[in-house]
């Protein structure tokens, strides 16, 4: 039978607060990204429905940029999910190691930094989508004579 030290488990529980908050932030990030992907995908779907003879057929030029945004957002979503998996493994690892009586801090620090790295990369990809969206928005508001 494994001897569990109450102090070690209590220490791990107190250390689990920051990862738990981070897991909440990752969940919010995933929700935001899913919403943005949904909007872009819906726009692509609507543009595909436009017939070539329609007066709005020129709008189909947007599809290349929308597909690019969709790829960027999907990449951001994958990175955010990896961050969530990293935090979840961090919590599991911390409790298992604490349960058997070893120090969990060194391994937990590495996993936490990795999860933060994935979250930062996901935020960077979100920023790229925001910039692409802004460029797209600016192009739509520019008179046709000034469009590229």
mmCIF file of C-alpha atoms in Angstrom:
data_model
loop_
_atom_site.group_PDB
_atom_site.id
_atom_site.type_symbol
_atom_site.label_atom_id
_atom_site.label_comp_id
_atom_site.label_asym_id
_atom_site.label_seq_id
_atom_site.Cartn_x
_atom_site.Cartn_y
_atom_site.Cartn_z
ATOM 1 C CA UNK A 1 0.000 0.000 0.000
ATOM 2 C CA UNK A 2 1.276 3.456 -0.902
ATOM 3 C CA UNK A 3 1.760 5.899 1.940
ATOM 4 C CA UNK A 4 0.169 9.229 1.075
ATOM 5 C CA UNK A 5 1.350 12.304 2.882
ATOM 6 C CA UNK A 6 -1.445 14.756 3.528
ATOM 7 C CA UNK A 7 0.946 17.706 3.325
ATOM 8 C CA UNK A 8 2.112 16.688 -0.158
ATOM 9 C CA UNK A 9 -1.479 16.345 -1.429
ATOM 10 C CA UNK A 10 -2.512 19.620 0.208
ATOM 11 C CA UNK A 11 0.471 21.298 -1.449
ATOM 12 C CA UNK A 12 -0.574 19.895 -4.841
ATOM 13 C CA UNK A 13 -4.156 21.068 -4.366
ATOM 14 C CA UNK A 14 -2.934 24.597 -3.637
ATOM 15 C CA UNK A 15 -0.684 24.432 -6.717
ATOM 16 C CA UNK A 16 -3.603 23.287 -8.895
ATOM 17 C CA UNK A 17 -5.340 26.674 -8.682
ATOM 18 C CA UNK A 18 -3.332 28.394 -11.456
ATOM 19 C CA UNK A 19 -3.671 25.490 -13.917
ATOM 20 C CA UNK A 20 -7.402 25.318 -13.183
ATOM 21 C CA UNK A 21 -7.763 29.013 -14.062
ATOM 22 C CA UNK A 22 -5.680 28.450 -17.173
ATOM 23 C CA UNK A 23 -7.919 25.562 -18.191
ATOM 24 C CA UNK A 24 -10.873 27.956 -17.916
ATOM 25 C CA UNK A 25 -9.053 30.479 -20.129
ATOM 26 C CA UNK A 26 -8.294 27.766 -22.694
ATOM 27 C CA UNK A 27 -11.967 26.740 -22.730
ATOM 28 C CA UNK A 28 -12.964 30.363 -23.389
ATOM 29 C CA UNK A 29 -10.355 30.570 -26.161
ATOM 30 C CA UNK A 30 -11.707 27.407 -27.779
ATOM 31 C CA UNK A 31 -15.240 28.857 -27.673
ATOM 32 C CA UNK A 32 -14.086 32.108 -29.309
ATOM 33 C CA UNK A 33 -12.174 30.269 -32.014
ATOM 34 C CA UNK A 34 -15.070 27.894 -32.728
ATOM 35 C CA UNK A 35 -17.380 30.880 -33.097
ATOM 36 C CA UNK A 36 -15.020 32.633 -35.521
ATOM 37 C CA UNK A 37 -14.504 29.449 -37.556
ATOM 38 C CA UNK A 38 -18.256 28.993 -37.738
ATOM 39 C CA UNK A 39 -18.712 32.531 -39.065
ATOM 40 C CA UNK A 40 -16.025 32.135 -41.725
ATOM 41 C CA UNK A 41 -17.338 28.709 -42.779
ATOM 42 C CA UNK A 42 -20.877 30.060 -43.046
ATOM 43 C CA UNK A 43 -19.657 32.959 -45.216
ATOM 44 C CA UNK A 44 -17.851 30.508 -47.523
ATOM 45 C CA UNK A 45 -21.005 28.394 -47.744
ATOM 46 C CA UNK A 46 -23.111 31.431 -48.698
ATOM 47 C CA UNK A 47 -20.590 32.558 -51.323
ATOM 48 C CA UNK A 48 -20.617 29.093 -52.903
ATOM 49 C CA UNK A 49 -24.389 29.382 -53.352
ATOM 50 C CA UNK A 50 -24.042 32.498 -55.527
ATOM 51 C CA UNK A 51 -24.547 31.640 -59.187
ATOM 52 C CA UNK A 52 -21.932 32.868 -61.675
ATOM 53 C CA UNK A 53 -24.625 34.820 -63.550
ATOM 54 C CA UNK A 54 -25.672 36.660 -60.378
ATOM 55 C CA UNK A 55 -24.687 40.330 -60.090
ATOM 56 C CA UNK A 56 -23.005 39.467 -56.783
ATOM 57 C CA UNK A 57 -20.673 36.893 -58.384
ATOM 58 C CA UNK A 58 -17.734 39.268 -57.861
ATOM 59 C CA UNK A 59 -18.041 38.532 -54.121
ATOM 60 C CA UNK A 60 -16.656 35.031 -54.756
ATOM 61 C CA UNK A 61 -13.171 36.587 -54.938
ATOM 62 C CA UNK A 62 -13.354 36.698 -51.129
ATOM 63 C CA UNK A 63 -13.263 32.913 -50.875
ATOM 64 C CA UNK A 64 -9.473 32.655 -51.142
ATOM 65 C CA UNK A 65 -8.984 34.966 -48.176
ATOM 66 C CA UNK A 66 -11.781 33.274 -46.253
ATOM 67 C CA UNK A 67 -10.174 29.869 -46.777
ATOM 68 C CA UNK A 68 -6.882 31.318 -45.551
ATOM 69 C CA UNK A 69 -8.618 32.664 -42.444
ATOM 70 C CA UNK A 70 -10.271 29.294 -41.915
ATOM 71 C CA UNK A 71 -6.856 27.553 -42.005
ATOM 72 C CA UNK A 72 -5.367 30.088 -39.558
ATOM 73 C CA UNK A 73 -8.315 29.685 -37.186
ATOM 74 C CA UNK A 74 -8.214 25.883 -37.379
ATOM 75 C CA UNK A 75 -4.517 26.015 -36.547
ATOM 76 C CA UNK A 76 -5.258 28.321 -33.595
ATOM 77 C CA UNK A 77 -7.958 25.921 -32.409
ATOM 78 C CA UNK A 78 -5.580 22.957 -32.560
ATOM 79 C CA UNK A 79 -2.974 24.872 -30.557
ATOM 80 C CA UNK A 80 -5.557 25.899 -27.942
ATOM 81 C CA UNK A 81 -6.729 22.304 -27.583
ATOM 82 C CA UNK A 82 -3.093 21.192 -27.162
ATOM 83 C CA UNK A 83 -2.753 23.809 -24.409
ATOM 84 C CA UNK A 84 -5.843 22.371 -22.718
ATOM 85 C CA UNK A 85 -4.482 18.835 -23.003
ATOM 86 C CA UNK A 86 -1.169 20.029 -21.555
ATOM 87 C CA UNK A 87 -2.874 21.626 -18.557
ATOM 88 C CA UNK A 88 -5.008 18.531 -18.018
ATOM 89 C CA UNK A 89 -1.909 16.304 -18.099
ATOM 90 C CA UNK A 90 -0.209 18.728 -15.726
ATOM 91 C CA UNK A 91 -3.023 18.330 -13.200
ATOM 92 C CA UNK A 92 -3.107 14.539 -13.562
ATOM 93 C CA UNK A 93 0.691 14.305 -13.361
ATOM 94 C CA UNK A 94 0.805 16.566 -10.313
ATOM 95 C CA UNK A 95 -1.728 14.582 -8.350
ATOM 96 C CA UNK A 96 -0.300 11.167 -9.282
ATOM 97 C CA UNK A 97 3.239 12.241 -8.354
ATOM 98 C CA UNK A 98 2.035 13.879 -5.131
ATOM 99 C CA UNK A 99 0.010 10.769 -4.311
ATOM 100 C CA UNK A 100 3.083 8.563 -4.474
ATOM 101 C CA UNK A 101 5.008 11.045 -2.350
ATOM 102 C CA UNK A 102 7.393 12.679 -4.804
ATOM 103 C CA UNK A 103 7.907 16.343 -5.601
ATOM 104 C CA UNK A 104 5.637 17.407 -8.446
ATOM 105 C CA UNK A 105 6.956 20.949 -8.981
ATOM 106 C CA UNK A 106 9.773 20.336 -11.531
ATOM 107 C CA UNK A 107 7.638 18.284 -13.928
ATOM 108 C CA UNK A 108 4.609 20.500 -13.394
ATOM 109 C CA UNK A 109 6.642 23.581 -14.272
ATOM 110 C CA UNK A 110 7.749 22.047 -17.579
ATOM 111 C CA UNK A 111 4.189 21.012 -18.483
ATOM 112 C CA UNK A 112 2.831 24.426 -17.490
ATOM 113 C CA UNK A 113 5.404 26.215 -19.664
ATOM 114 C CA UNK A 114 4.571 23.951 -22.600
ATOM 115 C CA UNK A 115 0.844 24.618 -22.183
ATOM 116 C CA UNK A 116 1.514 28.359 -21.973
ATOM 117 C CA UNK A 117 3.576 28.106 -25.162
ATOM 118 C CA UNK A 118 0.686 26.422 -27.003
ATOM 119 C CA UNK A 119 -1.750 29.032 -25.684
ATOM 120 C CA UNK A 120 0.557 31.877 -26.759
ATOM 121 C CA UNK A 121 0.879 30.347 -30.244
ATOM 122 C CA UNK A 122 -2.897 30.048 -30.440
ATOM 123 C CA UNK A 123 -3.302 33.699 -29.450
ATOM 124 C CA UNK A 124 -0.765 34.668 -32.116
ATOM 125 C CA UNK A 125 -2.788 32.796 -34.767
ATOM 126 C CA UNK A 126 -5.948 34.542 -33.509
ATOM 127 C CA UNK A 127 -4.163 37.862 -33.922
ATOM 128 C CA UNK A 128 -3.285 36.881 -37.492
ATOM 129 C CA UNK A 129 -6.951 36.157 -38.194
ATOM 130 C CA UNK A 130 -7.978 39.480 -36.724
ATOM 131 C CA UNK A 131 -5.514 41.246 -39.018
ATOM 132 C CA UNK A 132 -6.734 39.284 -42.058
ATOM 133 C CA UNK A 133 -10.315 40.086 -41.103
ATOM 134 C CA UNK A 134 -9.485 43.779 -40.798
ATOM 135 C CA UNK A 135 -7.782 43.809 -44.211
ATOM 136 C CA UNK A 136 -10.836 42.075 -45.674
ATOM 137 C CA UNK A 137 -13.122 44.610 -43.984
ATOM 138 C CA UNK A 138 -11.036 47.540 -45.241
ATOM 139 C CA UNK A 139 -11.121 46.151 -48.795
ATOM 140 C CA UNK A 140 -14.916 45.853 -48.656
ATOM 141 C CA UNK A 141 -15.264 49.490 -47.591
ATOM 142 C CA UNK A 142 -12.874 50.826 -50.217
ATOM 143 C CA UNK A 143 -14.409 52.107 -53.476
ATOM 144 C CA UNK A 144 -14.117 49.520 -56.280
ATOM 145 C CA UNK A 145 -11.827 51.839 -58.242
ATOM 146 C CA UNK A 146 -9.231 51.631 -55.418
ATOM 147 C CA UNK A 147 -9.445 47.851 -54.881
ATOM 148 C CA UNK A 148 -6.442 45.688 -55.706
#
